[in-house]
PDB file of C-alpha atoms in Angstrom:
ATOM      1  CA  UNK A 257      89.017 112.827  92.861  1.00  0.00           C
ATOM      2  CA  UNK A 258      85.236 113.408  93.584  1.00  0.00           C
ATOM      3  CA  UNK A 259      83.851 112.212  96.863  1.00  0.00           C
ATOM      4  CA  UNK A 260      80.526 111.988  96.937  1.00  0.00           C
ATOM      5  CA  UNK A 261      79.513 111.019 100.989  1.00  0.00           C
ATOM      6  CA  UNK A 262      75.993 110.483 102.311  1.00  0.00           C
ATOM      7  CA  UNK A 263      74.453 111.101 105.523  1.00  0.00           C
ATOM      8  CA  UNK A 264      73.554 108.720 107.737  1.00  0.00           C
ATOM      9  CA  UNK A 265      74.304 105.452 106.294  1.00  0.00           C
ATOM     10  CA  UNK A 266      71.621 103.539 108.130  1.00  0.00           C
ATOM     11  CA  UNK A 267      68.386 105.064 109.390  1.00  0.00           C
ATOM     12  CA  UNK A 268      65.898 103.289 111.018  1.00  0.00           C
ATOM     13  CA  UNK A 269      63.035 105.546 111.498  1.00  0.00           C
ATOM     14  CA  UNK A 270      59.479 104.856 113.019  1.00  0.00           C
ATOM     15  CA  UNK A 271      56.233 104.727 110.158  1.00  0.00           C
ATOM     16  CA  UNK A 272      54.505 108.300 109.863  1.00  0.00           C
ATOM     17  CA  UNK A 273      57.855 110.103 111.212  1.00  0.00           C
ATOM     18  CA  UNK A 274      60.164 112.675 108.810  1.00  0.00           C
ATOM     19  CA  UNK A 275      63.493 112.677 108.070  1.00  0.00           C
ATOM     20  CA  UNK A 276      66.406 113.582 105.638  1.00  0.00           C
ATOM     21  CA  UNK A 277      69.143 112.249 104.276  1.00  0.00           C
ATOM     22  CA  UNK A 278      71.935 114.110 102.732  1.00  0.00           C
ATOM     23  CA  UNK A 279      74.158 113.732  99.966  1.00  0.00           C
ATOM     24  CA  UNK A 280      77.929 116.345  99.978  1.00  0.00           C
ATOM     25  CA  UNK A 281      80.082 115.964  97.275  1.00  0.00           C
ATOM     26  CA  UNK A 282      83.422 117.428  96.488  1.00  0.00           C
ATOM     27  CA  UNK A 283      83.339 118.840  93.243  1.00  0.00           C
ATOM     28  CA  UNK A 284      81.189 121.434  91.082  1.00  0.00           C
ATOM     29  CA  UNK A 285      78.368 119.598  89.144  1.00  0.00           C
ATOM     30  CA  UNK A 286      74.779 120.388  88.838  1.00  0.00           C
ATOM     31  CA  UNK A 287      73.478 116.998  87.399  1.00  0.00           C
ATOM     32  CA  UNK A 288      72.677 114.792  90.037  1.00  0.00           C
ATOM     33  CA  UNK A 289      70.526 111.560  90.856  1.00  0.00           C
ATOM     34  CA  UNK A 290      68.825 109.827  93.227  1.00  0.00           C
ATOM     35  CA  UNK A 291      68.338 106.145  92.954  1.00  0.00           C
ATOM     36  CA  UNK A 292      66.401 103.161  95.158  1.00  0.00           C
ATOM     37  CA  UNK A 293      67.590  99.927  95.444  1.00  0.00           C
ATOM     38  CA  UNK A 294      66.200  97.057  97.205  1.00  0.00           C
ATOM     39  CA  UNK A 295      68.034  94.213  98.502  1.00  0.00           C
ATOM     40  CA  UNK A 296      69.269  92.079  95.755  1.00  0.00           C
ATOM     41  CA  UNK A 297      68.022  94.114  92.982  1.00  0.00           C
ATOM     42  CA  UNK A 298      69.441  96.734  90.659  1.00  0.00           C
ATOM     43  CA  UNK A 299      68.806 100.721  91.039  1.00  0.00           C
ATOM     44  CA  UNK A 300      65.338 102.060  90.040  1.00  0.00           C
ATOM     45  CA  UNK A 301      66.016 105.754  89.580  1.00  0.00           C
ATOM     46  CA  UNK A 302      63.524 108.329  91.807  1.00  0.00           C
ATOM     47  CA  UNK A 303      64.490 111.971  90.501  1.00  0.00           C
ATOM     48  CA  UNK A 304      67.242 113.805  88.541  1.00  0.00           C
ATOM     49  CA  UNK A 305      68.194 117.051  89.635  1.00  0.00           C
ATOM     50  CA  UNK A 306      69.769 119.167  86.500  1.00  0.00           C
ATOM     51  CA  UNK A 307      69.877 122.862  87.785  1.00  0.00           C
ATOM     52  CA  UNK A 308      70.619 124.938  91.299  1.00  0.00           C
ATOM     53  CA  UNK A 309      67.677 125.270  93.019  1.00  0.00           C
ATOM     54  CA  UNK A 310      65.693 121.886  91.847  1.00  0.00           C
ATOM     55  CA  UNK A 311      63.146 120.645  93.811  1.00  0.00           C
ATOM     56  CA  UNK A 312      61.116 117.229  92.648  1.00  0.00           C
ATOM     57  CA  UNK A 313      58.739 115.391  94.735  1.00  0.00           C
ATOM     58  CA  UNK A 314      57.166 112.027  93.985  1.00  0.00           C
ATOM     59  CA  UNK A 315      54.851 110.804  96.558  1.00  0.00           C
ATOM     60  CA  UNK A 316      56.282 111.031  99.944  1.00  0.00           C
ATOM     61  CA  UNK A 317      59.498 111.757  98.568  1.00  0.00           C
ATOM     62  CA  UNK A 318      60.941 115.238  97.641  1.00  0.00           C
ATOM     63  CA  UNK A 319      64.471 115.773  96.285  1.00  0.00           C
ATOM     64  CA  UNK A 320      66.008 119.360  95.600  1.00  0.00           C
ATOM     65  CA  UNK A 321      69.678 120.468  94.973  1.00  0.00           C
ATOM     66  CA  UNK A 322      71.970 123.161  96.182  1.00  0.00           C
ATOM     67  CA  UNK A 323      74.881 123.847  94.153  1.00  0.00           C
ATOM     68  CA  UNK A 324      76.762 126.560  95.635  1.00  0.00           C
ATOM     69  CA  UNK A 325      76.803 124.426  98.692  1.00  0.00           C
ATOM     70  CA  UNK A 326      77.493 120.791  96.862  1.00  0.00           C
ATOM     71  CA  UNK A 327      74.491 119.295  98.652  1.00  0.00           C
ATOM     72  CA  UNK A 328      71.342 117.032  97.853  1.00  0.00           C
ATOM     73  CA  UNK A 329      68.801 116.221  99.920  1.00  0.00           C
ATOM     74  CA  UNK A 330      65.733 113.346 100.108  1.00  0.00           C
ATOM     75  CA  UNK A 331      63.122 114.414 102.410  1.00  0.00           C
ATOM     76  CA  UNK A 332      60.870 111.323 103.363  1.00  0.00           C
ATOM     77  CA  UNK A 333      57.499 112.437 104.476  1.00  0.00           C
ATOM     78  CA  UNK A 334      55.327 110.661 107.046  1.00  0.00           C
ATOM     79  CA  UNK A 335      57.407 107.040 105.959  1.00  0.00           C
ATOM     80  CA  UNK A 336      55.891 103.707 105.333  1.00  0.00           C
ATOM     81  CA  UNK A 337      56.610 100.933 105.688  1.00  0.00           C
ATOM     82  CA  UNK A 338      57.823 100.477 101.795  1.00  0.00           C
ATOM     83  CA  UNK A 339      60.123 103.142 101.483  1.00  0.00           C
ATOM     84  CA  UNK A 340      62.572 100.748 103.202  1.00  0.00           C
ATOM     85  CA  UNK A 341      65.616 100.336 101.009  1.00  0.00           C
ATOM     86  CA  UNK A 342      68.736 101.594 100.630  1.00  0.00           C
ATOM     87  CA  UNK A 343      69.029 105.289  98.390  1.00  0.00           C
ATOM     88  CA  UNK A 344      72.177 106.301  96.708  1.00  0.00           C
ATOM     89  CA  UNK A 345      72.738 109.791  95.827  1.00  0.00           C
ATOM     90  CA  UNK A 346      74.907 109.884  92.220  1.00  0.00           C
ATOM     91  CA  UNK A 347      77.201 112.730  90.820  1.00  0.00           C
ATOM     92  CA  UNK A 348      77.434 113.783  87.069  1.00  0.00           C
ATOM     93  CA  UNK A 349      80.963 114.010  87.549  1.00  0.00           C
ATOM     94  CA  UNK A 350      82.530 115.884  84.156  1.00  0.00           C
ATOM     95  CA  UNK A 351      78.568 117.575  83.857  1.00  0.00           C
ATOM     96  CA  UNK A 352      78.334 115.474  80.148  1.00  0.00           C
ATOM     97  CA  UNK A 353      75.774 113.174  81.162  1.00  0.00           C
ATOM     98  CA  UNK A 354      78.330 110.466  81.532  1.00  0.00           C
ATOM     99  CA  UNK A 355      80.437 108.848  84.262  1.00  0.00           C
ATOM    100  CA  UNK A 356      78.176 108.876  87.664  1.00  0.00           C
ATOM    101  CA  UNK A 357      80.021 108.786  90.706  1.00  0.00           C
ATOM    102  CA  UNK A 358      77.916 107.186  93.528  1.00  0.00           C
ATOM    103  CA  UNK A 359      77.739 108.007  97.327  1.00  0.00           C
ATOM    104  CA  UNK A 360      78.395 105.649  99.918  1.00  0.00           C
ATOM    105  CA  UNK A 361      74.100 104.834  99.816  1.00  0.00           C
ATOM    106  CA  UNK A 362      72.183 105.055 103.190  1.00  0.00           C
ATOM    107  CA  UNK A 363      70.223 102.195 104.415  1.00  0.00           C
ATOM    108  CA  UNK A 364      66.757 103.374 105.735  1.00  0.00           C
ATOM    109  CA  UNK A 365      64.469 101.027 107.643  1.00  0.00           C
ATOM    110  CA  UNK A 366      61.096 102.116 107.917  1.00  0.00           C
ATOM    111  CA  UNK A 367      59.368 100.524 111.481  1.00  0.00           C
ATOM    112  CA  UNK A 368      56.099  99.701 112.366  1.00  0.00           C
TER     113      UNK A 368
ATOM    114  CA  UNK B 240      59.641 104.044  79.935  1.00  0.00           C
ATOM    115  CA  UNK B 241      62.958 102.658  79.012  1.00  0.00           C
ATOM    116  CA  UNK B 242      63.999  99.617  79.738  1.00  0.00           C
ATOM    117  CA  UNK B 243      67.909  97.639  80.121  1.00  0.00           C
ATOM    118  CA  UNK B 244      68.016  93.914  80.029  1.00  0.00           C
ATOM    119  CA  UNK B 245      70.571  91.886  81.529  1.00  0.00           C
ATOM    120  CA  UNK B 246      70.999  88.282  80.844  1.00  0.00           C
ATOM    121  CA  UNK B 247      71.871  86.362  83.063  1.00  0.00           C
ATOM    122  CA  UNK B 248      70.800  87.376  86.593  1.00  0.00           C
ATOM    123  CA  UNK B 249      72.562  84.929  87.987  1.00  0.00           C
ATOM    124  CA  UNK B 250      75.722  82.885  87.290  1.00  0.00           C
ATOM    125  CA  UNK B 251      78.201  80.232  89.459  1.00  0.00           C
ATOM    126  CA  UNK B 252      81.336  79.424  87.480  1.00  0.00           C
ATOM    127  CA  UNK B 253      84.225  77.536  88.601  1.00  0.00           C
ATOM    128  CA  UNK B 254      87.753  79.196  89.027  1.00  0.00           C
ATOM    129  CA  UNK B 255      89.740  79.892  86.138  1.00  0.00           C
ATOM    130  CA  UNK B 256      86.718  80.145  83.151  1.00  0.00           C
ATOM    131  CA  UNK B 257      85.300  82.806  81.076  1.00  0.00           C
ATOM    132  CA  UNK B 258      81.781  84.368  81.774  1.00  0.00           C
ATOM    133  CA  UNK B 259      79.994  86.444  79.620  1.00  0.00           C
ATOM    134  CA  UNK B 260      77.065  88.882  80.194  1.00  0.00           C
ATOM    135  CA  UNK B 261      75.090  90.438  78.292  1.00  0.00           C
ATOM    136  CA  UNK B 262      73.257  94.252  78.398  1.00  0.00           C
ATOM    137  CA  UNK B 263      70.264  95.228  75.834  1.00  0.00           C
ATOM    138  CA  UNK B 264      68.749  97.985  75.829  1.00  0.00           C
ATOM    139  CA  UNK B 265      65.091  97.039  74.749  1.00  0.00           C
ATOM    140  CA  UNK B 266      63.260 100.131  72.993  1.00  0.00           C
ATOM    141  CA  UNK B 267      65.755 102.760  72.380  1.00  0.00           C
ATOM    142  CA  UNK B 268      69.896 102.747  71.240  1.00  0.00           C
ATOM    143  CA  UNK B 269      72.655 103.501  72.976  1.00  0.00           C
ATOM    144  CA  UNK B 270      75.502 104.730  71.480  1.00  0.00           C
ATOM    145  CA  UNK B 271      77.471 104.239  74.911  1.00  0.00           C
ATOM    146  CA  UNK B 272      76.649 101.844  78.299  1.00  0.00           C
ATOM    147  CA  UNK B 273      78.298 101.380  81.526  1.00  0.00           C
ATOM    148  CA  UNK B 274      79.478  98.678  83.496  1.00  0.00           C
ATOM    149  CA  UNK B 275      79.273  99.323  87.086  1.00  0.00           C
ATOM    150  CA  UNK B 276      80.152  96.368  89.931  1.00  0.00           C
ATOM    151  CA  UNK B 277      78.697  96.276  93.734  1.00  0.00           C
ATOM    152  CA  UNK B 278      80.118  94.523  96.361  1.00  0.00           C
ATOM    153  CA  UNK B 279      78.000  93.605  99.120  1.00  0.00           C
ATOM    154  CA  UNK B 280      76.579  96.535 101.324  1.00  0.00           C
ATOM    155  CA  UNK B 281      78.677  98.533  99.364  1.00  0.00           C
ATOM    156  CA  UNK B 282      78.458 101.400  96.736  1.00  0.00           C
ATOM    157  CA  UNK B 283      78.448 101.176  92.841  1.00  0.00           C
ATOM    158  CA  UNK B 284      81.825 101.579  91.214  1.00  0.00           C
ATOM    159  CA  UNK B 285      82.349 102.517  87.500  1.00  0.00           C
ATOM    160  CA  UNK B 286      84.155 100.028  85.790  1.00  0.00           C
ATOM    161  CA  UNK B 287      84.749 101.041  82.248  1.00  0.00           C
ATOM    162  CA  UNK B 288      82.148 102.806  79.798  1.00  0.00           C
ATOM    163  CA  UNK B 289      80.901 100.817  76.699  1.00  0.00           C
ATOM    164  CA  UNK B 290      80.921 102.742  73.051  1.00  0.00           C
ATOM    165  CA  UNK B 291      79.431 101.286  70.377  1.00  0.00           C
ATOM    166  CA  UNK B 292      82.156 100.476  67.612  1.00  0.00           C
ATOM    167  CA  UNK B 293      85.137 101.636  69.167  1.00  0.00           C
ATOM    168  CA  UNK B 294      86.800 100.538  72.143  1.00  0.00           C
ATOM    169  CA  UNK B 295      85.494 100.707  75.719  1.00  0.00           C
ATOM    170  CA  UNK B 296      86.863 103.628  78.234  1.00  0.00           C
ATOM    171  CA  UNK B 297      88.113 101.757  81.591  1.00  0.00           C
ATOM    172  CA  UNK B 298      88.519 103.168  85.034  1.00  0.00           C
ATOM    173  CA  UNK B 299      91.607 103.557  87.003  1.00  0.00           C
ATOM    174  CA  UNK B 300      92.358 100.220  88.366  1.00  0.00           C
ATOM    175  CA  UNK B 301      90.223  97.920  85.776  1.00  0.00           C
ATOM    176  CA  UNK B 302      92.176  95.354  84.328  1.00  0.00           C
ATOM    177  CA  UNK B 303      91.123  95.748  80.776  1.00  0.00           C
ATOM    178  CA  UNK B 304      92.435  92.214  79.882  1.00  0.00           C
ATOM    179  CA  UNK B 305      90.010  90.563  82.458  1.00  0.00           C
ATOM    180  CA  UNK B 306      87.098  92.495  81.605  1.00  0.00           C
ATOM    181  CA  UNK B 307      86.385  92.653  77.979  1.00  0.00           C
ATOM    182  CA  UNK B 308      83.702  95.017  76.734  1.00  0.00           C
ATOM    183  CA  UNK B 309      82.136  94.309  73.177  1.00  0.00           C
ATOM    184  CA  UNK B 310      79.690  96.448  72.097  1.00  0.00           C
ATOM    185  CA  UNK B 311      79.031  95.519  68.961  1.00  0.00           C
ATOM    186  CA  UNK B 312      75.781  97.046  68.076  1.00  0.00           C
ATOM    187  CA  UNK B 313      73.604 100.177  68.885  1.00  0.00           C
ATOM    188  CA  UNK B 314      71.748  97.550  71.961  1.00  0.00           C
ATOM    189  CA  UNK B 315      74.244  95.240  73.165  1.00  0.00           C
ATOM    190  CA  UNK B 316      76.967  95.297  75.082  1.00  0.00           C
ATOM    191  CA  UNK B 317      78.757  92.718  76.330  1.00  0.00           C
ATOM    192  CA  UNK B 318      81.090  92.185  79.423  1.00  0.00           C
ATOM    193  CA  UNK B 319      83.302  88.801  79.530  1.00  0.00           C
ATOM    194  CA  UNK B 320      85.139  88.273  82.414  1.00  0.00           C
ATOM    195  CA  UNK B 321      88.087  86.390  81.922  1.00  0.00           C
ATOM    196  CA  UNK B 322      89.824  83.708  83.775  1.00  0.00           C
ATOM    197  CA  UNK B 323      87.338  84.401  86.938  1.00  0.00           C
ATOM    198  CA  UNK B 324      88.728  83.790  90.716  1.00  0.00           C
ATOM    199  CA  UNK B 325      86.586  84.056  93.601  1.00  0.00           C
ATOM    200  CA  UNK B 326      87.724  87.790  94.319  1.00  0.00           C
ATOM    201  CA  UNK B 327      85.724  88.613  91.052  1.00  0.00           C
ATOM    202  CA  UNK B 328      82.241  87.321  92.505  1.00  0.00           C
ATOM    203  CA  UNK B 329      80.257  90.276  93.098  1.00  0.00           C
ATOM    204  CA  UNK B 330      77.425  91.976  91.486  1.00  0.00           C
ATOM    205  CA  UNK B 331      77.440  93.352  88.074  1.00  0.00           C
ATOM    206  CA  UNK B 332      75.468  95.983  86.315  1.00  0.00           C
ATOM    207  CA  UNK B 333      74.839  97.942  83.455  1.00  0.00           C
ATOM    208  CA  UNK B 334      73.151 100.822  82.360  1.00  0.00           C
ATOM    209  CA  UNK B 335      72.742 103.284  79.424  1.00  0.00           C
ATOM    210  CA  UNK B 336      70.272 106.622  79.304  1.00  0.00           C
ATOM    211  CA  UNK B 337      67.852 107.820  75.978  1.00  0.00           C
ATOM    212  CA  UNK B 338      69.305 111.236  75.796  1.00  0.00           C
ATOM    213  CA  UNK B 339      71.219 113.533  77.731  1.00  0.00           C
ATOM    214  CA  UNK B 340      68.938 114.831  80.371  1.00  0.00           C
ATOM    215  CA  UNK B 341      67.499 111.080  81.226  1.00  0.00           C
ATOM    216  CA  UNK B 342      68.895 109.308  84.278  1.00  0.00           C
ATOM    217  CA  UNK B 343      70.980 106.442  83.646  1.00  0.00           C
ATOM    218  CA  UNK B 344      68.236 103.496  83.345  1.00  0.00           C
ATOM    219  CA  UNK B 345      70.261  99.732  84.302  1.00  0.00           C
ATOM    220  CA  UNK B 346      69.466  96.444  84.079  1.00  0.00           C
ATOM    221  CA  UNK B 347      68.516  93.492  86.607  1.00  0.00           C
ATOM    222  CA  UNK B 348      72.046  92.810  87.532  1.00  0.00           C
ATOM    223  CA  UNK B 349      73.692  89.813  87.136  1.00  0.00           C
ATOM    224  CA  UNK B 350      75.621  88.181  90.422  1.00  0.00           C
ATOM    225  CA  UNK B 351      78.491  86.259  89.730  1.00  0.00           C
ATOM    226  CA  UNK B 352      79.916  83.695  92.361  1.00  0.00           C
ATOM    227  CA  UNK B 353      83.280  82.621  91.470  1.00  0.00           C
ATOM    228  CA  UNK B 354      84.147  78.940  93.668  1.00  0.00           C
TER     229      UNK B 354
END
């Protein structure tokens, strides 16, 4: 069964500061997603990821996968105040552009 | 860009009726949509995967008798739940994607509270 598990499930992190979150899973894949959500509303989707080695970056926000190593990251640069939601990290499970399997989302509060 | 619609956003039903909602997606077709529920502060969860004209895939532990899946045309899918109890309030969402490289694009949601 895939596990996909996120790291840390809650940040709260001071405006202007960096940080990462991460984003293991279990199984081989090289499609994966990152999605926002804020509270009460559904997923807006930030980057996709299709290929070792992919790095996207929108804004303060840069995305980039590792393969070999099952691992994702979102680097948030020099955070504001609106970048506070929660991000899930999703898995292309079977690698057809189907069934996502989502991580367990981390929580980031962004402080004045 | 591509858009999903969901209809309706919200919904309070009393124990032991049907509700039905419904998943468009607006300016493009979608040969196959997904169902996905959230509990509060909680993940999403795949619950069964919508193809248009033949019957819908479930997931492990879907009961495919409570949660019918129609999807009747190239833009709409539909998701019934049956005989609703308060353990089935939660938040409900579908999605679909324009081709095989997109991301999976979903709708609004729709949050069902069961009393």
């Amino acid at each position: 069964e895939l596990k996909v598990e996120q790291n840390p499930l809650f940040l709260s992190m001071q405006e202007g500061k960096n940080y990462t979150i991460y984003c293991n899973y279990s199984t081989t894949s090289d499609r994966l997603y990152w999605y926002r959500q804020d509270p009460g509303k559904s997923l807006e989707s930030l980057f996709v990821l299709l290929s070792n080695g992919a790095v996207k970056q929108e804004g303060r926000l840069m995305a980039s996968l590792d393969t070999k190593a099952r691992l994702s990251t979102l680097h948030i640069t020099a955070a504001v105040h609106d970048l506070s939601a929660t991000y899930f990290c999703a898995v292309d499970e079977t690698g057809t552009a189907s069934k996502l399997t989502f991580g367990t989302g981390t929580r980031l509060q962004v402080t004045l | 860009g591509a858009v999903v619609s969901q209809h309706p956003s919200r919904v309070i039903c009393k124990s032991g009726t049907s509700v039905k909602i419904e998943c468009r997606s607006l300016d493009f077709q979608a040969t196959t949509m997904f169902w996905y529920r959230q509990f509060p502060k909680q993940s999403l969860m795949l619950m069964a995967t919508s193809n248009e004209g033949s019957k819908a895939t479930y997931e492990q532990g879907v009961e495919k008798d409570k949660f019918l899946i129609n999807h009747a045309s190239l833009t709409l899918s539909t998701l019934t739940v049956t005989s609703a109890h308060p353990e089935d309030s939660s938040f409900y969402i579908c999605s679909a994607r324009t081709d095989y490289n997109s991301p999976l694009h979903f709708g609004n949601g729709t949050r069902l509270t069961v009393t």
